[in-house]
């Protein structure tokens, strides 16, 4: 075998081996790719199952205790807010401020010195909390109404008594005048009470009337007792004593700057927290109403679905009615305007027709010849004033008018 043939065989073998090697590498690459994809799909499925399991676990763990943690307080007891499982106690002082801007310079200096004294006497941390509320006059209106009902009852009783004595004829004129005076006084008092309620109700409609309340928050930590072995009840009693002493000291020092204060009771603390957590609903559903209703409205502040739907329908009816009224008013005005425009455009023709009608109605007094002549003169004047009309057209119109007049006369 010659040397070129050997070289050709060697190159052929090398080429075949390279092709086989490429095929093997391609198979290995595809196998690795498939394995990686399968592993990724398995990881995704495992991750999804884990997320589902975590979600179910979270749902199972969303208990009353987690809600209380979110609310940031455990309970309200003995005029204190208890937090962090009895490790923190809070007592709140409600303050009544003074109008600093209306004071004289000497009074302002006195207030500033009193406030500096208050700051210098502090030996423990405090917080100043300001709560803005919409003025709610519903309680005042209810109190006024109850008083007014009593006044009305007394008025009816005195009026009946006066009428009974007046009809009996057994009482003197002075006695009847005295009773009439009492009835009149009671009537004026009743009318005055009605005016007060009406004015208060109008004031309550103004939701922009705001009132700011000022509070000083005094905290106490059970850690301040050290490592003494006290139970929870003893810790609560000691915390109350410490907080009460601190609060009274703050109230005394605040009086130096003419700011009065008092320790809030448990029901007042409930109202404070309720307004803080339900700022929008508190304007309608107050704590007092909730207590009178058996605390039901604390948990059902959302309006009824059907009531909400009825309110939406009423608003839609009102809107559609106003829209219809506006459209019809515009149409009515347009029709009137069109009639006015038409009459202005046909002003001369309407005058001529009315004049002709008056002549025909009075033909018996004027005579037929006079009436026809007057009508012809009116038509001639109309034809003369008509723009763009030729003489033949005027003559033709005149003949037509005369024919109509003759036919009407014959009838």
Short mmCIF file of C-alpha atoms in Angstrom, two decimals:
data_model
loop_
_atom_site.label_atom_id
_atom_site.label_comp_id
_atom_site.label_asym_id
_atom_site.label_seq_id
_atom_site.Cartn_x
_atom_site.Cartn_y
_atom_site.Cartn_z
CA UNK A 1 0.00 0.00 0.00
CA UNK A 2 1.35 3.34 -0.99
CA UNK A 3 2.04 6.13 1.46
CA UNK A 4 -0.85 8.39 0.24
CA UNK A 5 -3.38 5.63 0.82
CA UNK A 6 -2.14 5.14 4.42
CA UNK A 7 -2.45 8.85 5.09
CA UNK A 8 -6.00 8.85 3.76
CA UNK A 9 -6.98 5.96 6.03
CA UNK A 10 -5.48 7.64 9.07
CA UNK A 11 -7.35 10.91 8.39
CA UNK A 12 -10.57 8.95 7.86
CA UNK A 13 -10.16 7.18 11.21
CA UNK A 14 -9.42 10.46 13.01
CA UNK A 15 -12.48 12.08 11.47
CA UNK A 16 -14.70 9.15 12.48
CA UNK A 17 -13.36 9.29 16.06
CA UNK A 18 -14.01 13.03 16.24
CA UNK A 19 -17.61 12.58 15.07
CA UNK A 20 -18.18 9.84 17.63
CA UNK A 21 -16.68 12.06 20.34
CA UNK A 22 -18.98 14.96 19.39
CA UNK A 23 -22.02 12.67 19.50
CA UNK A 24 -21.02 11.39 22.94
CA UNK A 25 -20.52 14.95 24.26
CA UNK A 26 -23.90 16.01 22.87
CA UNK A 27 -25.62 13.08 24.58
CA UNK A 28 -23.90 13.92 27.89
CA UNK A 29 -24.89 17.60 27.59
CA UNK A 30 -28.54 16.70 26.92
CA UNK A 31 -28.58 14.29 29.86
CA UNK A 32 -27.14 16.94 32.21
CA UNK A 33 -29.62 19.51 30.97
CA UNK A 34 -32.59 17.21 31.55
CA UNK A 35 -31.35 16.32 35.00
CA UNK A 36 -30.91 19.99 35.94
CA UNK A 37 -34.40 20.87 34.75
CA UNK A 38 -35.94 17.99 36.66
CA UNK A 39 -34.09 18.99 39.81
CA UNK A 40 -35.30 22.60 39.44
CA UNK A 41 -38.89 21.49 39.00
CA UNK A 42 -38.62 19.35 42.12
CA UNK A 43 -37.20 22.31 44.08
CA UNK A 44 -40.06 24.57 42.90
CA UNK A 45 -42.65 22.01 43.96
CA UNK A 46 -40.97 21.62 47.33
CA UNK A 47 -40.82 25.39 47.82
CA UNK A 48 -44.49 25.80 46.92
CA UNK A 49 -45.50 23.04 49.33
CA UNK A 50 -43.39 24.70 52.02
CA UNK A 51 -45.04 28.09 51.43
CA UNK A 52 -48.48 26.49 51.60
CA UNK A 53 -47.52 24.74 54.80
CA UNK A 54 -46.17 27.99 56.29
CA UNK A 55 -49.35 29.84 55.34
CA UNK A 56 -51.49 27.18 56.99
CA UNK A 57 -49.24 27.29 60.01
CA UNK A 58 -49.54 31.09 60.23
CA UNK A 59 -53.31 30.84 59.88
CA UNK A 60 -53.41 28.31 62.69
CA UNK A 61 -51.20 30.52 64.87
CA UNK A 62 -53.31 33.68 64.28
CA UNK A 63 -55.05 33.38 67.60
CA UNK A 64 -56.38 35.76 70.23
CA UNK A 65 -52.93 36.10 71.74
CA UNK A 66 -51.41 37.42 68.49
CA UNK A 67 -54.24 39.97 68.20
CA UNK A 68 -53.58 41.17 71.73
CA UNK A 69 -49.91 41.56 70.85
CA UNK A 70 -50.90 43.69 67.90
CA UNK A 71 -53.10 45.86 70.15
CA UNK A 72 -50.01 46.59 72.27
CA UNK A 73 -51.80 46.30 75.60
CA UNK A 74 -53.05 43.37 77.64
CA UNK A 75 -55.89 44.87 79.66
CA UNK A 76 -57.09 47.90 81.59
CA UNK A 77 -57.41 47.47 85.33
CA UNK A 78 -57.30 49.69 88.43
CA UNK A 79 -56.99 52.87 86.35
CA UNK A 80 -53.88 51.46 84.64
CA UNK A 81 -53.05 50.14 81.17
CA UNK A 82 -51.18 46.87 81.56
CA UNK A 83 -48.73 45.94 78.78
CA UNK A 84 -46.18 43.26 77.95
CA UNK A 85 -47.71 40.55 80.12
CA UNK A 86 -47.58 42.64 83.27
CA UNK A 87 -44.05 43.97 82.80
CA UNK A 88 -45.16 47.52 82.00
CA UNK A 89 -47.87 49.61 83.65
CA UNK A 90 -49.18 52.98 82.47
CA UNK A 91 -51.19 55.65 84.25
CA UNK A 92 -52.53 58.60 82.24
CA UNK A 93 -53.13 62.17 83.47
CA UNK A 94 -55.65 64.31 81.59
CA UNK A 95 -54.62 67.99 81.58
CA UNK A 96 -56.62 71.14 81.09
CA UNK A 97 -54.45 73.83 79.56
CA UNK A 98 -54.58 77.60 79.65
CA UNK A 99 -54.82 80.17 76.88
CA UNK A 100 -51.23 81.39 76.91
CA UNK A 101 -51.73 83.95 74.14
CA UNK A 102 -54.36 85.91 76.08
CA UNK A 103 -52.18 86.29 79.19
CA UNK A 104 -50.27 89.37 80.22
CA UNK A 105 -46.49 89.39 80.27
CA UNK A 106 -46.36 88.85 84.04
CA UNK A 107 -48.75 85.88 83.77
CA UNK A 108 -46.72 84.37 80.91
CA UNK A 109 -43.52 84.63 82.96
CA UNK A 110 -45.27 82.95 85.89
CA UNK A 111 -46.45 80.09 83.67
CA UNK A 112 -42.97 79.62 82.18
CA UNK A 113 -41.36 79.52 85.60
CA UNK A 114 -43.91 76.99 86.79
CA UNK A 115 -43.24 74.81 83.75
CA UNK A 116 -39.48 75.00 84.35
CA UNK A 117 -40.09 73.89 87.91
CA UNK A 118 -42.17 70.99 86.59
CA UNK A 119 -39.35 69.91 84.27
CA UNK A 120 -36.74 70.20 87.01
CA UNK A 121 -38.73 67.99 89.38
CA UNK A 122 -39.01 65.13 86.91
CA UNK A 123 -37.05 62.07 87.99
CA UNK A 124 -38.62 59.56 85.65
CA UNK A 125 -39.57 59.47 81.94
CA UNK A 126 -42.99 60.68 80.76
CA UNK A 127 -44.76 61.03 77.42
CA UNK A 128 -47.02 63.86 76.27
CA UNK A 129 -49.89 62.66 74.10
CA UNK A 130 -52.30 64.96 72.21
CA UNK A 131 -55.52 63.52 70.81
CA UNK A 132 -57.67 65.51 68.36
CA UNK A 133 -61.36 64.68 68.33
CA UNK A 134 -64.40 65.95 66.50
CA UNK A 135 -66.75 67.64 68.94
CA UNK A 136 -69.66 65.26 69.52
CA UNK A 137 -72.71 66.97 71.00
CA UNK A 138 -75.04 63.95 70.93
CA UNK A 139 -74.76 63.41 74.69
CA UNK A 140 -75.54 67.06 75.35
CA UNK A 141 -78.53 66.92 73.01
CA UNK A 142 -79.86 63.82 74.79
CA UNK A 143 -79.48 65.50 78.18
CA UNK A 144 -81.22 68.64 76.93
CA UNK A 145 -84.04 66.55 75.47
CA UNK A 146 -84.61 64.70 78.74
CA UNK A 147 -84.74 68.02 80.63
CA UNK A 148 -87.10 69.42 78.00
CA UNK A 149 -89.42 66.43 78.40
CA UNK A 150 -89.62 67.15 82.13
CA UNK A 151 -90.38 70.82 81.46
CA UNK A 152 -93.08 69.85 78.96
CA UNK A 153 -94.65 67.49 81.49
CA UNK A 154 -94.77 70.26 84.13
CA UNK A 155 -96.17 72.68 81.55
CA UNK A 156 -99.01 70.33 80.59
CA UNK A 157 -99.83 69.74 84.25
CA UNK A 158 -99.93 73.45 85.09
CA UNK A 159 -101.94 74.26 81.95
CA UNK A 160 -104.55 71.61 82.76
CA UNK A 161 -104.76 72.86 86.33
CA UNK A 162 -105.22 76.47 85.17
CA UNK A 163 -107.99 75.54 82.72
CA UNK A 164 -109.73 73.46 85.39
CA UNK A 165 -109.65 76.34 87.87
CA UNK A 166 -110.73 78.82 85.20
CA UNK A 167 -113.80 76.77 84.26
CA UNK A 168 -114.76 76.02 87.85
CA UNK A 169 -115.47 79.67 88.73
CA UNK A 170 -114.38 79.06 92.32
CA UNK A 171 -111.16 81.11 92.19
CA UNK A 172 -110.61 84.83 92.36
CA UNK A 173 -109.18 86.91 89.56
CA UNK A 174 -105.86 87.37 91.43
CA UNK A 175 -105.43 83.62 91.90
CA UNK A 176 -106.16 82.94 88.22
CA UNK A 177 -103.71 85.65 87.15
CA UNK A 178 -101.06 84.13 89.39
CA UNK A 179 -101.59 80.69 87.83
CA UNK A 180 -101.61 82.17 84.33
CA UNK A 181 -98.28 83.85 85.11
CA UNK A 182 -96.81 80.48 86.14
CA UNK A 183 -98.12 78.86 82.94
CA UNK A 184 -96.62 81.66 80.83
CA UNK A 185 -93.26 81.36 82.60
CA UNK A 186 -93.23 77.58 82.08
CA UNK A 187 -94.16 78.07 78.39
CA UNK A 188 -91.30 80.52 77.87
CA UNK A 189 -88.92 78.10 79.54
CA UNK A 190 -90.11 75.30 77.24
CA UNK A 191 -89.67 77.43 74.11
CA UNK A 192 -86.21 78.48 75.29
CA UNK A 193 -85.23 74.82 75.75
CA UNK A 194 -86.45 73.98 72.25
CA UNK A 195 -84.30 76.79 70.81
CA UNK A 196 -81.25 75.51 72.70
CA UNK A 197 -81.71 71.99 71.31
CA UNK A 198 -82.19 73.31 67.76
CA UNK A 199 -79.03 75.44 67.95
CA UNK A 200 -77.03 72.55 69.43
CA UNK A 201 -78.21 70.22 66.67
CA UNK A 202 -77.09 72.74 64.04
CA UNK A 203 -73.69 72.97 65.72
CA UNK A 204 -73.35 69.18 65.76
CA UNK A 205 -73.71 69.11 61.94
CA UNK A 206 -70.42 71.01 61.60
CA UNK A 207 -67.82 68.21 61.53
CA UNK A 208 -64.93 70.66 61.26
CA UNK A 209 -65.25 71.71 64.92
CA UNK A 210 -62.31 69.96 66.60
CA UNK A 211 -61.21 69.63 70.19
CA UNK A 212 -57.72 68.77 71.39
CA UNK A 213 -57.16 66.81 74.58
CA UNK A 214 -53.79 66.72 76.32
CA UNK A 215 -52.48 63.74 78.28
CA UNK A 216 -49.33 62.89 80.21
CA UNK A 217 -48.41 59.19 80.09
CA UNK A 218 -46.50 57.90 83.14
CA UNK A 219 -44.94 54.43 82.72
CA UNK A 220 -43.68 51.97 85.32
CA UNK A 221 -41.65 48.80 84.69
CA UNK A 222 -41.70 45.76 86.93
CA UNK A 223 -37.92 45.57 86.48
CA UNK A 224 -37.64 48.51 88.88
CA UNK A 225 -38.53 46.12 91.73
CA UNK A 226 -35.30 44.20 91.25
CA UNK A 227 -35.03 40.44 91.73
CA UNK A 228 -37.54 40.23 94.58
CA UNK A 229 -39.91 37.30 94.26
CA UNK A 230 -43.30 39.03 93.97
CA UNK A 231 -46.32 37.49 92.33
CA UNK A 232 -48.30 39.35 89.68
CA UNK A 233 -50.90 40.68 92.09
CA UNK A 234 -48.25 42.15 94.38
CA UNK A 235 -46.41 43.66 91.41
CA UNK A 236 -49.66 45.26 90.24
CA UNK A 237 -50.33 46.75 93.69
CA UNK A 238 -46.79 48.12 93.94
CA UNK A 239 -47.01 49.52 90.40
CA UNK A 240 -50.29 51.26 91.25
CA UNK A 241 -48.76 52.82 94.36
CA UNK A 242 -45.69 54.06 92.50
CA UNK A 243 -47.69 55.40 89.56
CA UNK A 244 -50.22 57.09 91.83
CA UNK A 245 -47.46 58.90 93.74
CA UNK A 246 -45.75 59.96 90.52
CA UNK A 247 -49.03 61.17 89.02
CA UNK A 248 -49.95 63.18 92.11
CA UNK A 249 -46.49 64.77 92.14
CA UNK A 250 -46.88 65.75 88.47
CA UNK A 251 -50.35 67.21 89.10
CA UNK A 252 -49.04 69.32 92.00
CA UNK A 253 -46.12 70.70 90.02
CA UNK A 254 -48.33 71.39 86.99
CA UNK A 255 -50.60 73.53 89.13
CA UNK A 256 -47.66 75.96 89.43
CA UNK A 257 -48.08 76.82 85.73
CA UNK A 258 -51.89 76.96 86.05
CA UNK A 259 -52.42 73.60 84.33
CA UNK A 260 -54.91 71.38 86.13
CA UNK A 261 -54.77 67.61 85.85
CA UNK A 262 -56.47 64.47 87.10
CA UNK A 263 -55.82 60.74 86.92
CA UNK A 264 -58.00 59.03 84.32
CA UNK A 265 -60.28 56.20 85.41
CA UNK A 266 -60.50 52.79 83.74
CA UNK A 267 -63.56 53.61 81.63
CA UNK A 268 -61.90 56.85 80.48
CA UNK A 269 -58.80 54.88 79.48
CA UNK A 270 -61.04 52.57 77.46
CA UNK A 271 -62.46 55.60 75.65
CA UNK A 272 -58.93 56.97 75.06
CA UNK A 273 -57.71 53.73 73.47
CA UNK A 274 -60.94 53.23 71.54
CA UNK A 275 -60.61 56.65 69.89
CA UNK A 276 -56.91 56.02 69.19
CA UNK A 277 -57.60 52.72 67.40
CA UNK A 278 -60.95 53.66 65.81
CA UNK A 279 -60.56 57.31 64.90
CA UNK A 280 -63.16 57.32 62.11
CA UNK A 281 -65.78 55.13 63.80
CA UNK A 282 -65.46 56.89 67.17
CA UNK A 283 -67.36 59.91 65.81
CA UNK A 284 -70.46 57.75 65.31
CA UNK A 285 -70.03 54.80 67.70
CA UNK A 286 -68.74 56.14 71.00
CA UNK A 287 -67.71 53.94 73.92
CA UNK A 288 -70.72 55.08 75.95
CA UNK A 289 -73.09 53.91 73.24
CA UNK A 290 -71.18 50.65 72.95
CA UNK A 291 -71.44 50.05 76.69
CA UNK A 292 -75.17 50.82 76.68
CA UNK A 293 -75.59 48.44 73.74
CA UNK A 294 -73.76 45.63 75.54
CA UNK A 295 -70.43 46.16 73.74
CA UNK A 296 -71.95 44.85 70.51
CA UNK A 297 -71.11 47.93 68.47
CA UNK A 298 -67.42 47.72 69.40
CA UNK A 299 -67.21 44.79 67.04
CA UNK A 300 -69.84 45.76 64.45
CA UNK A 301 -68.90 49.28 63.47
CA UNK A 302 -69.30 48.58 59.75
CA UNK A 303 -72.66 49.73 58.30
CA UNK A 304 -75.16 47.13 57.17
CA UNK A 305 -74.74 46.13 53.52
CA UNK A 306 -78.39 46.71 52.66
CA UNK A 307 -78.40 50.11 54.37
CA UNK A 308 -75.33 51.07 52.37
CA UNK A 309 -76.98 49.88 49.15
CA UNK A 310 -80.17 51.82 49.94
CA UNK A 311 -78.12 54.96 50.58
CA UNK A 312 -76.31 54.53 47.26
CA UNK A 313 -79.63 54.05 45.44
CA UNK A 314 -81.11 57.14 47.08
CA UNK A 315 -78.09 59.19 46.06
CA UNK A 316 -78.32 57.86 42.49
CA UNK A 317 -82.06 58.67 42.33
CA UNK A 318 -81.39 62.18 43.59
CA UNK A 319 -78.61 62.69 41.06
CA UNK A 320 -80.70 61.38 38.14
CA UNK A 321 -83.68 63.51 39.18
CA UNK A 322 -81.58 66.67 39.29
CA UNK A 323 -80.09 65.81 35.91
CA UNK A 324 -83.57 65.30 34.41
CA UNK A 325 -84.79 68.57 35.89
CA UNK A 326 -81.86 70.46 34.40
CA UNK A 327 -82.40 68.90 30.97
CA UNK A 328 -86.13 69.62 30.92
CA UNK A 329 -85.63 73.19 32.11
CA UNK A 330 -83.13 73.74 29.30
CA UNK A 331 -85.57 72.22 26.79
CA UNK A 332 -88.44 74.35 28.08
CA UNK A 333 -86.34 77.47 27.82
CA UNK A 334 -85.26 76.46 24.32
CA UNK A 335 -88.88 76.02 23.20
CA UNK A 336 -89.84 79.39 24.62
CA UNK A 337 -86.85 80.98 22.95
CA UNK A 338 -87.77 79.33 19.64
CA UNK A 339 -91.33 80.65 19.95
CA UNK A 340 -90.04 84.12 20.70
CA UNK A 341 -87.68 83.96 17.72
CA UNK A 342 -90.49 82.76 15.46
CA UNK A 343 -92.79 85.54 16.55
CA UNK A 344 -90.08 88.12 16.06
CA UNK A 345 -89.40 86.78 12.56
CA UNK A 346 -93.13 86.78 11.69
CA UNK A 347 -93.88 89.98 13.57
CA UNK A 348 -95.31 91.87 10.60
CA UNK A 349 -97.28 88.89 9.28
CA UNK A 350 -98.83 88.28 12.72
CA UNK A 351 -99.86 91.94 12.97
CA UNK A 352 -101.44 91.80 9.51
CA UNK A 353 -103.36 88.59 10.29
CA UNK A 354 -104.57 89.95 13.61
CA UNK A 355 -105.67 93.22 11.98
CA UNK A 356 -107.53 91.30 9.24
CA UNK A 357 -109.21 89.15 11.91
CA UNK A 358 -110.35 92.24 13.84
CA UNK A 359 -111.77 93.78 10.65
CA UNK A 360 -113.73 90.64 9.79
CA UNK A 361 -115.07 90.36 13.35
CA UNK A 362 -116.36 93.93 13.13
CA UNK A 363 -117.61 93.78 9.50
CA UNK A 364 -121.21 94.16 10.70
CA UNK A 365 -120.42 97.59 12.16
CA UNK A 366 -118.00 98.79 9.52
CA UNK A 367 -119.80 97.49 6.47
CA UNK A 368 -118.58 94.92 3.98
CA UNK A 369 -117.19 97.43 1.48
CA UNK A 370 -115.22 99.29 4.11
CA UNK A 371 -113.92 96.02 5.57
CA UNK A 372 -112.78 94.68 2.17
CA UNK A 373 -111.15 98.00 1.28
CA UNK A 374 -109.27 98.07 4.59
CA UNK A 375 -108.13 94.50 4.05
CA UNK A 376 -106.93 95.36 0.55
CA UNK A 377 -104.99 98.32 1.90
CA UNK A 378 -103.36 96.12 4.53
CA UNK A 379 -102.36 93.57 1.87
CA UNK A 380 -101.07 96.30 -0.46
CA UNK A 381 -98.93 97.72 2.36
CA UNK A 382 -97.63 94.24 3.14
CA UNK A 383 -96.78 93.64 -0.51
CA UNK A 384 -95.07 97.01 -0.74
CA UNK A 385 -92.90 96.28 2.30
CA UNK A 386 -92.00 92.81 1.08
CA UNK A 387 -88.42 92.69 -0.19
CA UNK A 388 -87.47 90.99 -3.41
CA UNK A 389 -91.09 90.78 -4.66
CA UNK A 390 -91.93 91.82 -8.25
CA UNK A 391 -94.97 93.79 -9.31
CA UNK A 392 -96.55 90.75 -11.00
CA UNK A 393 -96.11 88.72 -7.82
CA UNK A 394 -97.74 91.47 -5.76
CA UNK A 395 -100.63 91.70 -8.21
CA UNK A 396 -101.08 87.92 -8.19
CA UNK A 397 -101.06 87.89 -4.36
CA UNK A 398 -103.60 90.73 -4.35
CA UNK A 399 -105.93 88.79 -6.71
CA UNK A 400 -105.58 85.68 -4.57
CA UNK A 401 -106.48 87.64 -1.47
CA UNK A 402 -109.53 89.13 -3.18
CA UNK A 403 -110.68 85.68 -4.32
CA UNK A 404 -110.37 84.38 -0.77
CA UNK A 405 -112.28 87.40 0.49
CA UNK A 406 -115.10 86.90 -2.06
CA UNK A 407 -115.36 83.20 -1.25
CA UNK A 408 -115.50 83.96 2.45
CA UNK A 409 -118.16 86.60 1.86
CA UNK A 410 -120.31 84.23 -0.20
CA UNK A 411 -120.10 81.60 2.53
#
